[in-house]
Short mmCIF file of C-alpha atoms in Angstrom, two decimals:
data_model
loop_
_atom_site.label_atom_id
_atom_site.label_comp_id
_atom_site.label_asym_id
_atom_site.label_seq_id
_atom_site.Cartn_x
_atom_site.Cartn_y
_atom_site.Cartn_z
CA MET A 6 -39.27 -23.19 0.05
CA LEU A 7 -37.52 -26.16 -1.54
CA ARG A 8 -39.18 -26.93 -4.87
CA SER A 9 -36.96 -29.77 -6.05
CA LEU A 10 -33.85 -31.73 -5.14
CA TYR A 11 -31.51 -33.52 -7.56
CA LEU A 12 -28.93 -36.03 -6.30
CA LYS A 13 -26.33 -37.90 -8.36
CA ASN A 14 -23.80 -40.38 -6.96
CA PHE A 15 -24.60 -39.21 -3.44
CA VAL A 16 -23.85 -41.83 -0.74
CA LEU A 17 -26.04 -44.81 -1.79
CA ILE A 18 -28.15 -42.92 -4.34
CA ASP A 19 -27.28 -43.39 -8.03
CA GLU A 20 -29.59 -40.62 -9.18
CA ALA A 21 -32.76 -39.08 -7.77
CA ASN A 22 -34.95 -36.17 -8.81
CA LEU A 23 -37.52 -35.19 -6.19
CA ASP A 24 -40.23 -32.55 -6.43
CA PHE A 25 -41.75 -31.03 -3.30
CA THR A 26 -44.80 -28.94 -2.53
CA GLU A 27 -45.90 -26.71 0.31
CA GLY A 28 -47.20 -28.31 3.49
CA PHE A 29 -45.94 -31.23 5.57
CA SER A 30 -43.80 -33.97 3.96
CA VAL A 31 -42.77 -37.06 5.94
CA PHE A 32 -39.98 -39.54 5.24
CA THR A 33 -40.06 -43.08 6.62
CA GLY A 34 -38.11 -46.29 6.07
CA GLU A 35 -36.38 -49.14 7.83
CA THR A 36 -33.46 -48.44 10.14
CA GLY A 37 -30.33 -48.15 8.01
CA ALA A 38 -32.25 -47.34 4.83
CA GLY A 39 -30.71 -43.87 4.75
CA LYS A 40 -33.63 -41.63 5.72
CA SER A 41 -31.25 -38.88 6.78
CA ILE A 42 -29.49 -38.80 3.38
CA LEU A 43 -32.05 -36.24 2.24
CA ILE A 44 -31.35 -34.05 5.28
CA ASP A 45 -27.60 -34.33 4.70
CA ALA A 46 -28.04 -33.25 1.07
CA ILE A 47 -30.07 -30.18 2.02
CA GLY A 48 -27.46 -29.39 4.66
CA LEU A 49 -24.79 -29.34 1.93
CA LEU A 50 -26.85 -26.80 -0.03
CA CYS A 51 -26.83 -24.67 3.11
CA GLY A 52 -23.03 -24.75 3.35
CA ASP A 53 -22.23 -27.91 5.32
CA ARG A 54 -18.74 -29.31 4.73
CA LEU A 55 -18.22 -31.52 1.68
CA THR A 56 -16.34 -34.80 2.18
CA VAL A 57 -15.29 -37.33 -0.44
CA ASP A 58 -16.93 -40.18 1.51
CA THR A 59 -20.30 -38.84 0.29
CA ILE A 60 -19.34 -39.81 -3.28
CA ARG A 61 -20.94 -43.11 -4.26
CA LYS A 62 -18.49 -45.98 -4.64
CA SER A 63 -17.15 -46.37 -8.21
CA ALA A 64 -18.28 -42.82 -9.13
CA ASP A 65 -15.81 -40.00 -9.74
CA LYS A 66 -18.09 -37.05 -8.95
CA MET A 67 -21.07 -36.23 -6.73
CA ILE A 68 -23.75 -33.60 -7.47
CA VAL A 69 -26.38 -32.10 -5.16
CA GLU A 70 -28.73 -29.47 -6.58
CA GLY A 71 -31.76 -27.75 -5.08
CA ALA A 72 -34.28 -25.30 -6.53
CA PHE A 73 -35.65 -22.84 -3.98
CA GLU A 74 -38.53 -20.40 -4.22
CA ILE A 75 -37.38 -17.44 -2.13
CA ARG A 76 -40.00 -15.50 -0.18
CA SER A 77 -38.05 -14.54 2.94
CA ASP A 78 -37.03 -10.88 3.07
CA ILE A 79 -33.74 -11.83 4.75
CA ALA A 80 -32.83 -14.41 2.09
CA ARG A 81 -33.93 -12.03 -0.67
CA LYS A 82 -31.68 -9.28 0.73
CA ILE A 83 -28.69 -11.64 0.87
CA LEU A 84 -29.24 -12.51 -2.79
CA ASP A 85 -29.68 -8.84 -3.76
CA ASP A 86 -26.55 -7.81 -1.86
CA ASN A 87 -24.56 -10.40 -3.80
CA GLY A 88 -25.82 -9.28 -7.21
CA PHE A 89 -28.50 -11.90 -7.90
CA SER A 90 -31.65 -10.72 -9.68
CA GLU A 91 -35.14 -11.55 -8.46
CA ASP A 92 -35.52 -14.84 -10.32
CA GLU A 93 -38.62 -16.90 -9.64
CA VAL A 94 -36.45 -19.86 -8.62
CA THR A 95 -32.96 -19.84 -7.09
CA VAL A 96 -30.92 -22.92 -8.00
CA ILE A 97 -28.04 -23.90 -5.73
CA SER A 98 -25.68 -26.74 -6.62
CA ARG A 99 -22.56 -28.34 -5.23
CA GLU A 100 -20.19 -30.72 -6.95
CA LEU A 101 -17.30 -32.71 -5.50
CA THR A 102 -14.74 -34.95 -7.21
CA LEU A 103 -12.73 -37.80 -5.74
CA GLU A 104 -9.67 -35.54 -5.92
CA GLY A 105 -11.40 -33.20 -3.48
CA LYS A 106 -12.10 -30.45 -6.02
CA SER A 107 -15.44 -28.75 -5.40
CA VAL A 108 -17.60 -26.17 -7.17
CA ASN A 109 -20.49 -24.26 -5.60
CA ARG A 110 -22.99 -22.43 -7.80
CA CYS A 111 -25.98 -20.17 -7.35
CA ASN A 112 -28.05 -19.68 -10.52
CA GLY A 113 -25.07 -20.89 -12.53
CA ARG A 114 -22.59 -18.46 -10.98
CA ILE A 115 -19.69 -19.83 -8.93
CA VAL A 116 -19.96 -18.72 -5.29
CA PRO A 117 -17.87 -19.34 -2.15
CA VAL A 118 -19.15 -21.70 0.53
CA SER A 119 -19.33 -18.71 2.90
CA PHE A 120 -22.16 -17.35 0.73
CA LEU A 121 -24.10 -20.62 1.14
CA ARG A 122 -23.52 -20.53 4.90
CA GLU A 123 -24.99 -17.04 5.00
CA LEU A 124 -27.95 -17.78 2.72
CA GLY A 125 -28.77 -21.30 3.96
CA PRO A 126 -29.98 -20.46 7.49
CA ALA A 127 -32.25 -17.74 6.04
CA MET A 128 -34.01 -20.42 3.95
CA VAL A 129 -33.80 -23.67 5.89
CA ASP A 130 -33.83 -24.59 9.58
CA ILE A 131 -32.65 -28.15 10.26
CA HIS A 132 -33.63 -29.49 13.68
CA SER A 133 -32.49 -32.83 15.08
CA GLN A 134 -32.16 -34.37 18.54
CA HIS A 135 -28.59 -33.07 18.56
CA ASP A 136 -29.42 -29.63 17.14
CA THR A 137 -31.28 -27.98 20.00
CA GLN A 138 -28.33 -26.17 21.49
CA TYR A 139 -29.26 -22.62 20.56
CA LEU A 140 -32.71 -23.04 22.14
CA LEU A 141 -31.20 -24.56 25.27
CA ASN A 142 -28.30 -22.12 25.53
CA VAL A 143 -29.13 -19.21 27.81
CA LYS A 144 -26.96 -16.80 25.83
CA TYR A 145 -29.47 -16.95 22.95
CA HIS A 146 -32.59 -16.46 25.08
CA ARG A 147 -32.43 -12.66 25.02
CA THR A 148 -32.21 -12.72 21.22
CA LEU A 149 -35.21 -15.05 20.99
CA LEU A 150 -37.27 -12.84 23.31
CA ASP A 151 -36.32 -9.78 21.26
CA GLN A 152 -37.33 -11.55 18.05
CA PHE A 153 -40.72 -12.18 19.63
CA GLY A 154 -41.08 -8.57 20.79
CA ARG A 155 -39.92 -6.92 17.54
CA HIS A 156 -38.89 -3.63 19.20
CA ASP A 157 -36.28 -2.94 16.53
CA GLU A 158 -36.32 0.85 16.86
CA LEU A 159 -36.05 0.78 20.66
CA MET A 160 -33.22 -1.77 20.49
CA ALA A 161 -31.35 0.31 17.90
CA THR A 162 -31.68 3.46 20.03
CA THR A 163 -30.49 1.59 23.12
CA ALA A 164 -27.46 0.27 21.22
CA ALA A 165 -26.62 3.74 19.87
CA THR A 166 -26.83 5.42 23.29
CA TYR A 167 -24.67 2.68 24.83
CA LYS A 168 -22.00 3.11 22.15
CA ALA A 169 -21.93 6.86 22.80
CA TYR A 170 -21.56 6.26 26.55
CA ASP A 171 -18.97 3.51 26.07
CA ARG A 172 -16.86 5.64 23.70
CA LEU A 173 -16.67 8.45 26.26
CA GLN A 174 -15.85 6.01 29.07
CA LYS A 175 -13.00 4.47 27.08
CA GLU A 176 -11.66 7.93 26.25
CA TYR A 177 -11.77 8.83 29.96
CA ASP A 178 -10.04 5.59 31.01
CA GLU A 179 -7.35 6.03 28.38
CA LEU A 180 -6.61 9.57 29.50
CA LEU A 181 -6.65 8.54 33.16
CA GLN A 182 -3.94 5.95 32.47
CA THR A 183 -1.86 8.35 30.38
CA SER A 184 1.23 9.48 32.24
CA LEU A 185 2.74 12.97 31.83
CA ASN A 186 5.83 11.93 29.87
CA PRO A 187 7.84 14.92 28.55
CA ASP A 188 9.22 12.74 25.76
CA ASP A 189 5.68 12.02 24.53
CA LEU A 190 4.86 15.71 24.46
CA GLY A 191 8.10 16.46 22.66
CA PHE A 192 7.48 13.84 20.01
CA LEU A 193 3.90 15.05 19.44
CA ARG A 194 5.16 18.62 19.00
CA TYR A 195 7.87 17.40 16.62
CA GLN A 196 5.21 15.71 14.47
CA ILE A 197 3.04 18.84 14.45
CA ASP A 198 6.03 21.00 13.50
CA GLU A 199 6.95 18.61 10.70
CA ILE A 200 3.46 18.83 9.23
CA ASP A 201 3.22 22.59 9.75
CA GLY A 202 6.61 23.10 8.14
CA ALA A 203 5.42 21.42 4.97
CA GLU A 204 2.66 24.04 4.51
CA LEU A 205 0.48 21.48 2.80
CA LYS A 206 -2.54 22.40 0.71
CA ILE A 207 -5.26 19.93 -0.14
CA GLY A 208 -5.06 19.02 -3.84
CA GLU A 209 -1.55 20.35 -4.41
CA ASP A 210 -0.11 16.87 -4.87
CA ASP A 211 -2.44 16.23 -7.82
CA GLU A 212 -1.55 19.62 -9.32
CA LEU A 213 2.19 19.02 -8.91
CA GLU A 214 1.99 15.57 -10.49
CA THR A 215 0.21 17.08 -13.50
CA GLN A 216 2.91 19.76 -13.84
CA GLN A 217 5.64 17.15 -13.54
CA LYS A 218 4.13 15.01 -16.31
CA THR A 219 3.79 18.05 -18.57
CA MET A 220 7.37 19.21 -18.03
CA MET A 221 8.81 15.73 -18.48
CA ALA A 222 6.94 15.46 -21.79
CA PHE A 223 7.98 18.99 -22.90
CA GLU A 224 9.83 18.01 -26.09
CA LYS A 225 7.07 15.71 -27.34
CA ILE A 226 4.30 18.23 -26.59
CA SER A 227 6.23 21.14 -28.15
CA SER A 228 7.02 19.19 -31.31
CA ARG A 229 3.45 18.06 -31.83
CA LEU A 230 1.98 21.51 -31.19
CA ASN A 231 4.46 23.07 -33.63
CA SER A 232 3.62 20.52 -36.33
CA ALA A 233 -0.11 21.07 -35.84
CA ILE A 234 0.30 24.86 -36.20
CA GLU A 235 2.39 24.42 -39.35
CA TYR A 236 -0.21 22.11 -40.91
CA LEU A 237 -2.85 24.73 -40.22
CA GLU A 238 -1.06 27.99 -41.15
CA ASP A 239 1.78 27.31 -43.63
CA ASP A 240 1.39 28.30 -47.26
CA GLY A 241 -0.76 25.61 -48.75
CA GLY A 242 -1.82 24.54 -45.24
CA ILE A 243 -5.26 23.52 -44.05
CA LEU A 244 -6.48 27.07 -43.42
CA THR A 245 -5.39 28.26 -46.87
CA LYS A 246 -6.94 25.25 -48.62
CA PHE A 247 -10.13 25.54 -46.59
CA TYR A 248 -10.39 29.27 -47.38
CA GLU A 249 -10.09 28.53 -51.10
CA VAL A 250 -12.78 25.84 -50.87
CA GLN A 251 -15.10 28.23 -49.04
CA LYS A 252 -14.64 30.95 -51.69
CA MET A 253 -15.32 28.48 -54.51
CA VAL A 254 -18.59 27.41 -52.93
CA GLU A 255 -19.50 31.00 -52.08
CA GLY A 256 -19.26 31.87 -55.79
CA ILE A 257 -22.12 29.50 -56.63
CA LYS A 258 -24.88 32.01 -56.01
CA GLU A 259 -27.44 30.36 -58.28
CA MET A 260 -28.30 27.64 -55.70
CA GLU A 261 -29.70 28.49 -52.27
CA GLU A 262 -28.79 25.06 -50.97
CA VAL A 263 -25.12 25.61 -51.84
CA GLN A 264 -25.18 29.09 -50.30
CA ALA A 265 -26.34 27.56 -47.01
CA ILE A 266 -23.34 25.24 -47.13
CA SER A 267 -21.12 28.24 -47.88
CA LYS A 268 -22.22 29.90 -44.65
CA ASP A 269 -21.44 26.73 -42.69
CA LEU A 270 -17.99 26.51 -44.26
CA ASP A 271 -17.39 30.15 -43.41
CA GLU A 272 -18.16 29.46 -39.73
CA ILE A 273 -15.90 26.41 -39.75
CA TYR A 274 -13.05 28.42 -41.28
CA TYR A 275 -13.16 31.07 -38.56
CA ALA A 276 -13.47 28.38 -35.88
CA LEU A 277 -10.34 26.67 -37.22
CA GLN A 278 -8.55 30.00 -37.32
CA ASP A 279 -9.54 30.64 -33.69
CA LYS A 280 -8.30 27.20 -32.56
CA SER A 281 -5.05 27.76 -34.42
CA GLU A 282 -4.49 31.00 -32.48
CA THR A 283 -5.22 29.15 -29.22
CA LEU A 284 -2.67 26.46 -30.06
CA LYS A 285 -0.05 29.15 -30.78
CA GLU A 286 -0.83 30.78 -27.42
CA ILE A 287 -0.41 27.44 -25.59
CA HIS A 288 2.81 26.74 -27.46
CA GLY A 289 4.08 30.16 -26.51
CA ARG A 290 3.47 29.49 -22.83
CA LEU A 291 5.41 26.24 -22.89
CA TYR A 292 8.76 26.35 -21.25
CA PHE A 293 11.16 23.94 -19.66
CA ASP A 294 12.97 24.96 -16.51
CA GLU A 295 15.08 22.16 -15.09
CA GLY A 296 15.29 23.95 -11.77
CA GLU A 297 11.49 24.18 -11.56
CA LEU A 298 11.18 20.47 -12.38
CA ASN A 299 13.63 19.64 -9.59
CA ARG A 300 11.64 21.81 -7.18
CA ILE A 301 8.40 20.02 -8.10
CA GLN A 302 10.01 16.59 -7.70
CA ASP A 303 11.51 17.51 -4.32
CA ARG A 304 8.12 18.77 -3.16
CA LEU A 305 6.39 15.57 -4.28
CA PHE A 306 9.07 13.47 -2.56
CA MET A 307 8.50 15.35 0.71
CA ILE A 308 4.71 14.94 0.44
CA THR A 309 5.11 11.21 -0.26
CA LYS A 310 7.33 10.87 2.80
CA LEU A 311 4.67 12.52 4.98
CA LYS A 312 1.98 10.29 3.49
CA ARG A 313 3.95 7.20 4.49
CA LYS A 314 4.12 8.49 8.06
CA TYR A 315 0.71 10.09 8.58
CA GLY A 316 -1.85 9.10 5.95
CA ARG A 317 -2.59 8.26 2.34
CA LYS A 318 -3.97 11.71 1.49
CA ILE A 319 -3.03 15.28 2.42
CA ALA A 320 -6.39 15.56 4.20
CA ASP A 321 -5.42 12.53 6.32
CA ILE A 322 -2.09 14.16 7.24
CA LEU A 323 -3.85 17.34 8.37
CA ASP A 324 -6.33 15.24 10.38
CA ARG A 325 -3.41 13.56 12.15
CA LYS A 326 -2.03 16.98 13.05
CA THR A 327 -5.38 17.86 14.65
CA GLU A 328 -5.29 14.54 16.50
CA PHE A 329 -1.77 15.23 17.81
CA GLN A 330 -2.83 18.68 18.99
CA GLN A 331 -5.82 17.21 20.81
CA LYS A 332 -3.54 14.72 22.56
CA ILE A 333 -1.29 17.55 23.70
CA ASP A 334 -4.30 19.50 24.96
CA ARG A 335 -5.56 16.46 26.88
CA ILE A 336 -2.17 15.90 28.50
CA GLU A 337 -1.49 19.55 29.33
CA ASN A 338 -5.05 20.18 30.51
CA ARG A 339 -5.59 16.71 31.91
CA SER A 340 -7.65 17.65 34.95
CA GLU A 341 -9.96 19.95 33.02
CA VAL A 342 -10.45 17.37 30.25
CA LEU A 343 -11.15 14.60 32.77
CA ASP A 344 -13.76 16.76 34.49
CA ARG A 345 -15.40 17.58 31.17
CA LEU A 346 -15.39 13.93 30.09
CA GLN A 347 -16.88 12.82 33.40
CA LYS A 348 -19.79 15.21 32.95
CA GLN A 349 -20.33 13.93 29.42
CA ILE A 350 -20.15 10.33 30.68
CA ASP A 351 -22.75 10.99 33.37
CA GLU A 352 -25.08 12.57 30.83
CA ALA A 353 -24.57 9.79 28.26
CA LYS A 354 -25.06 7.07 30.89
CA LEU A 355 -28.32 8.66 32.04
CA VAL A 356 -29.63 8.72 28.47
CA PHE A 357 -28.58 5.09 27.97
CA LEU A 358 -30.19 3.91 31.21
CA GLN A 359 -33.43 5.64 30.27
CA GLN A 360 -33.48 3.78 26.95
CA ALA A 361 -32.42 0.50 28.57
CA SER A 362 -35.19 0.83 31.17
CA MET A 363 -37.75 1.34 28.42
CA LEU A 364 -36.39 -1.78 26.70
CA ARG A 365 -36.62 -3.73 29.97
CA GLU A 366 -40.27 -2.71 30.38
CA ALA A 367 -40.99 -3.86 26.83
CA ARG A 368 -39.17 -7.16 27.42
CA THR A 369 -41.12 -7.75 30.63
CA VAL A 370 -44.41 -7.39 28.76
CA ASP A 371 -43.11 -9.55 25.90
CA ALA A 372 -41.97 -12.24 28.35
CA ARG A 373 -45.49 -12.56 29.79
CA LYS A 374 -47.02 -12.81 26.31
CA LEU A 375 -44.42 -15.34 25.15
CA CYS A 376 -45.02 -17.53 28.22
CA VAL A 377 -48.73 -17.61 27.40
CA ASP A 378 -48.03 -18.60 23.79
CA ILE A 379 -45.56 -21.31 24.80
CA LYS A 380 -47.99 -22.67 27.40
CA LYS A 381 -50.59 -23.10 24.65
CA GLN A 382 -48.05 -25.00 22.55
CA LEU A 383 -47.08 -27.26 25.46
CA ASP A 384 -50.72 -28.01 26.31
CA SER A 385 -51.35 -29.07 22.71
CA LEU A 386 -48.33 -31.40 22.94
CA SER A 387 -49.72 -33.21 26.00
CA LEU A 388 -47.50 -31.31 28.44
CA THR A 389 -50.41 -29.86 30.39
CA ASN A 390 -48.52 -29.88 33.71
CA ALA A 391 -45.60 -27.93 32.29
CA GLU A 392 -45.08 -24.30 33.28
CA PHE A 393 -42.80 -21.99 31.31
CA GLN A 394 -41.13 -18.95 32.84
CA ILE A 395 -38.88 -16.20 31.51
CA ILE A 396 -36.63 -14.51 34.06
CA LEU A 397 -35.12 -11.07 33.50
CA SER A 398 -32.15 -10.24 35.71
CA GLU A 399 -29.63 -7.42 35.98
CA ALA A 400 -26.78 -7.53 33.46
CA ASN A 401 -23.72 -5.42 32.91
CA PRO A 402 -24.56 -2.52 30.58
CA SER A 403 -24.05 -3.36 26.91
CA SER A 404 -25.47 -2.46 23.53
CA TYR A 405 -28.23 -4.99 24.33
CA GLY A 406 -29.36 -3.06 27.39
CA ILE A 407 -29.15 -4.06 31.05
CA ASP A 408 -30.95 -7.42 30.98
CA ASN A 409 -30.02 -11.07 31.18
CA VAL A 410 -32.81 -13.33 29.93
CA GLU A 411 -33.23 -17.00 30.81
CA PHE A 412 -35.94 -19.50 29.90
CA LEU A 413 -37.01 -21.86 32.69
CA VAL A 414 -39.48 -24.73 32.68
CA SER A 415 -41.17 -26.99 35.20
CA MET A 416 -42.45 -30.20 33.65
CA ASN A 417 -44.44 -31.43 36.64
CA LYS A 418 -46.75 -29.83 39.17
CA GLY A 419 -45.03 -28.71 42.34
CA GLU A 420 -41.55 -28.63 40.81
CA ASP A 421 -39.50 -25.47 40.78
CA PRO A 422 -38.71 -24.15 37.30
CA LYS A 423 -35.29 -25.23 35.99
CA PRO A 424 -33.10 -24.25 33.04
CA LEU A 425 -34.20 -25.95 29.82
CA VAL A 426 -30.97 -27.92 29.62
CA LYS A 427 -31.92 -29.75 32.84
CA VAL A 428 -35.13 -31.23 31.40
CA ALA A 429 -34.39 -34.93 31.92
CA SER A 430 -36.80 -36.78 29.62
CA GLY A 431 -35.80 -36.97 25.97
CA GLY A 432 -39.45 -37.14 24.93
CA GLU A 433 -40.36 -34.12 27.01
CA LEU A 434 -37.41 -32.17 25.67
CA SER A 435 -38.35 -33.00 22.06
CA ARG A 436 -41.88 -31.74 22.59
CA LEU A 437 -40.65 -28.62 24.36
CA MET A 438 -38.26 -27.89 21.50
CA LEU A 439 -41.02 -28.48 18.93
CA GLY A 440 -43.30 -26.01 20.73
CA LEU A 441 -40.54 -23.39 20.75
CA LYS A 442 -39.76 -24.11 17.09
CA VAL A 443 -43.37 -23.49 16.09
CA ILE A 444 -43.23 -20.01 17.62
CA PHE A 445 -39.72 -18.93 16.69
CA SER A 446 -39.64 -20.38 13.16
CA ARG A 447 -42.64 -18.21 12.32
CA LEU A 448 -40.96 -15.14 13.82
CA GLN A 449 -37.69 -15.75 11.98
CA GLY A 450 -39.43 -16.10 8.61
CA ILE A 451 -37.84 -19.49 7.92
CA GLU A 452 -39.39 -20.98 4.77
CA THR A 453 -38.39 -24.63 5.23
CA VAL A 454 -38.19 -26.37 8.62
CA ILE A 455 -36.72 -29.87 8.82
CA PHE A 456 -37.12 -32.25 11.77
CA ASP A 457 -34.76 -35.22 11.86
CA GLU A 458 -36.20 -37.88 14.19
CA ILE A 459 -36.95 -35.49 17.03
CA ASP A 460 -39.89 -37.74 18.01
CA SER A 461 -37.69 -40.46 19.54
CA GLY A 462 -38.80 -41.57 22.96
CA VAL A 463 -42.52 -40.89 22.49
CA SER A 464 -45.45 -42.92 21.24
CA GLY A 465 -49.23 -43.13 21.09
CA ARG A 466 -51.19 -40.01 21.97
CA VAL A 467 -48.04 -37.89 22.32
CA ALA A 468 -46.84 -38.97 18.87
CA SER A 469 -50.17 -37.89 17.41
CA ALA A 470 -49.85 -34.51 19.11
CA ILE A 471 -46.36 -34.07 17.63
CA GLY A 472 -47.58 -34.93 14.14
CA ILE A 473 -50.50 -32.53 14.39
CA LYS A 474 -48.21 -29.80 15.70
CA MET A 475 -45.80 -30.28 12.78
CA HIS A 476 -48.72 -30.05 10.38
CA ASP A 477 -49.87 -26.88 12.12
CA LEU A 478 -46.40 -25.38 11.57
CA SER A 479 -46.60 -26.33 7.88
CA LYS A 480 -49.40 -23.78 7.42
CA SER A 481 -46.77 -21.03 7.64
CA ALA A 482 -43.65 -22.91 6.45
CA GLN A 483 -42.73 -25.94 4.40
CA VAL A 484 -42.03 -28.78 6.87
CA PHE A 485 -40.05 -32.00 6.34
CA ALA A 486 -39.89 -34.70 9.03
CA VAL A 487 -37.84 -37.88 9.14
CA THR A 488 -39.80 -40.12 11.51
CA HIS A 489 -40.17 -43.69 12.70
CA LEU A 490 -43.64 -43.11 14.17
CA GLY A 491 -46.79 -44.00 12.27
CA GLN A 492 -48.83 -41.33 14.05
CA VAL A 493 -46.47 -38.59 12.82
CA ALA A 494 -46.28 -40.06 9.29
CA ALA A 495 -50.08 -40.20 9.11
CA CYS A 496 -50.24 -36.41 9.53
CA GLY A 497 -48.20 -35.69 6.41
CA ASP A 498 -49.58 -34.08 3.28
CA ALA A 499 -46.98 -36.08 1.33
CA HIS A 500 -45.27 -39.33 2.33
CA TYR A 501 -41.89 -40.47 0.95
CA LEU A 502 -40.51 -43.97 1.50
CA VAL A 503 -36.75 -44.38 1.76
CA ALA A 504 -35.80 -47.96 0.93
CA LYS A 505 -32.53 -49.82 0.46
CA ASN A 506 -32.07 -52.71 -1.95
CA SER A 507 -29.07 -54.63 -3.18
CA ASP A 508 -28.10 -56.40 -6.38
CA ALA A 509 -25.11 -58.64 -6.96
CA LEU A 510 -22.70 -55.72 -7.00
CA ARG A 511 -24.04 -52.78 -5.04
CA THR A 512 -26.53 -51.43 -2.55
CA HIS A 513 -28.92 -48.70 -3.65
CA THR A 514 -31.15 -46.25 -1.78
CA LEU A 515 -34.40 -45.22 -3.45
CA ILE A 516 -36.74 -42.42 -2.40
CA THR A 517 -40.33 -42.77 -3.61
CA ARG A 518 -43.41 -40.61 -3.07
CA LEU A 519 -46.26 -42.87 -2.02
CA ASP A 520 -49.89 -42.87 -3.09
CA VAL A 521 -52.64 -43.64 -0.57
CA GLU A 522 -52.25 -47.41 -0.82
CA GLY A 523 -48.49 -47.08 -0.57
CA ARG A 524 -48.89 -44.98 2.58
CA ILE A 525 -51.12 -47.63 4.10
CA ASP A 526 -48.50 -50.32 3.38
CA ALA A 527 -45.75 -48.13 4.88
CA LEU A 528 -47.79 -47.39 8.02
CA ALA A 529 -48.60 -51.09 8.41
CA ALA A 530 -44.88 -51.93 8.17
CA ILE A 531 -44.06 -49.30 10.81
CA ALA A 532 -46.72 -50.60 13.20
CA SER A 533 -46.33 -54.36 12.89
CA GLY A 534 -43.68 -55.15 10.29
CA THR A 535 -46.24 -57.15 8.29
CA MET A 536 -48.60 -56.55 5.38
CA SER A 537 -51.48 -58.62 6.75
CA GLU A 538 -54.99 -57.43 6.06
CA THR A 539 -55.42 -56.72 9.77
CA ALA A 540 -52.29 -54.58 9.83
CA ARG A 541 -53.33 -52.75 6.64
CA GLN A 542 -56.82 -52.08 8.00
CA ALA A 543 -55.35 -50.63 11.20
CA ALA A 544 -52.99 -48.49 9.12
CA ARG A 545 -55.87 -47.28 6.93
CA GLU A 546 -57.83 -46.26 10.03
CA LEU A 547 -54.75 -44.52 11.47
CA LEU A 548 -54.25 -42.54 8.25
CA GLU A 549 -57.91 -41.58 7.89
CA HIS A 550 -58.16 -40.58 11.56
CA HIS A 551 -55.14 -38.28 11.44
CA GLN A 552 -56.00 -36.81 8.04
CA GLU A 553 -59.43 -35.96 9.43
CA ARG A 554 -57.88 -34.35 12.53
CA ILE A 555 -55.47 -32.14 10.58
CA SER A 556 -58.22 -31.05 8.19
CA THR A 557 -60.44 -29.90 11.06
CA PRO A 558 -59.99 -26.14 11.70
#
């Protein structure tokens, strides 16, 4: 949920620091006051495009910063996957200069806007009159139904069986279209012979490169080994000196402590002597054969050439050889391979259809349950004559199964159900979308839901129903609503007034959280445009009535 929002030089706002709580927050104000500025700012935190026209006039930089408390598993996973620890609060900020330079940060770390666009929708769902497309669009209806049903394991199995079937079908189609071209066979055999002729062994390239480095550094290695041996074994060398030291200490027999050291020195002396012998053995094995070096370099050159043609590693080259041989087998034994593939396709398709049928049965049950839930939502929004239907029809096989899903609605008794996009009344559509939002926002685990004037075209009893429904949604998610209706505003747990004022030089937008008396004044202004005692008394009664309704279980 959004805990706080800081704005500086944003549109008409000089500076604002707003704190939010759980529940239902409403934002009201006169037309043109800039009520949607808040929504625009939150949209920027979710990855919306920055434009320099959002920078306040005479300012050189704009800042938007939000502090979010993350509870959603999806949002938490996105943060974890991008290396962010489980902080109590996640702070996202965006800055933009007049020159068009921008910086995006998450908990102080610079992040790309693509990260915000991934994280934002997992935290915030912004819904306006113009942002209902995914609910109206039939191509999303199957996804919404599946979110309601939560048959993740069945869906995953269906997708896996389809991919197995589809892979075999594509292999069959590819082979069916492959012509018997002698040149193709000849080239495949040439490639196999080239790889076979190299007699490659996995790991030999690493071994050869090590040998090459050693031989090319022969003189340096030989010189250093020889010097080390001389330092150890020459007259007056380390071994001689160490031996003399050990004997001196050994002669001090009067002190047990010194005798213990003598034994340690004795062990060290023989260890040094042993290492010296090993160094002499290594030095004795060293040799430089220019012909051998040339052979190694030629071999490495040939391996590198094959890598460029067939793969980055020797294992990849050998895999390509197997692939070429399989292609030859498929071409030479085309009929037999096609028959075998067809049998595998039939078996894989049967398994897929069994899974897809089980998924269809589950979706059919889910559709009935979802229709019942949506009907309850519509009834509570004064759409008692509306009937909601979900139609499952045959679809081409895919990883999603064999179903098309479409939501239909009839708003009046006796009317045939129609696609949602054909609902004519703006007020009816807003209420329908709100009912769907209540259900699907809960399923999607969205923590903050924002409604931007979706209550246009309604009034009176319907407006009250919308306000109560938004408050109901706020029991499971933080809800913000920009509204011009007093009935909706009266249902808020918190009420913010967005007001515009001007001085001699500039116009300013201020956002203020109202106390009870301030709410009454704001509701009176919405209803009648006056602050008369009659208007204030009506506003007080409106507020008390709706606060009583939302507090009743």
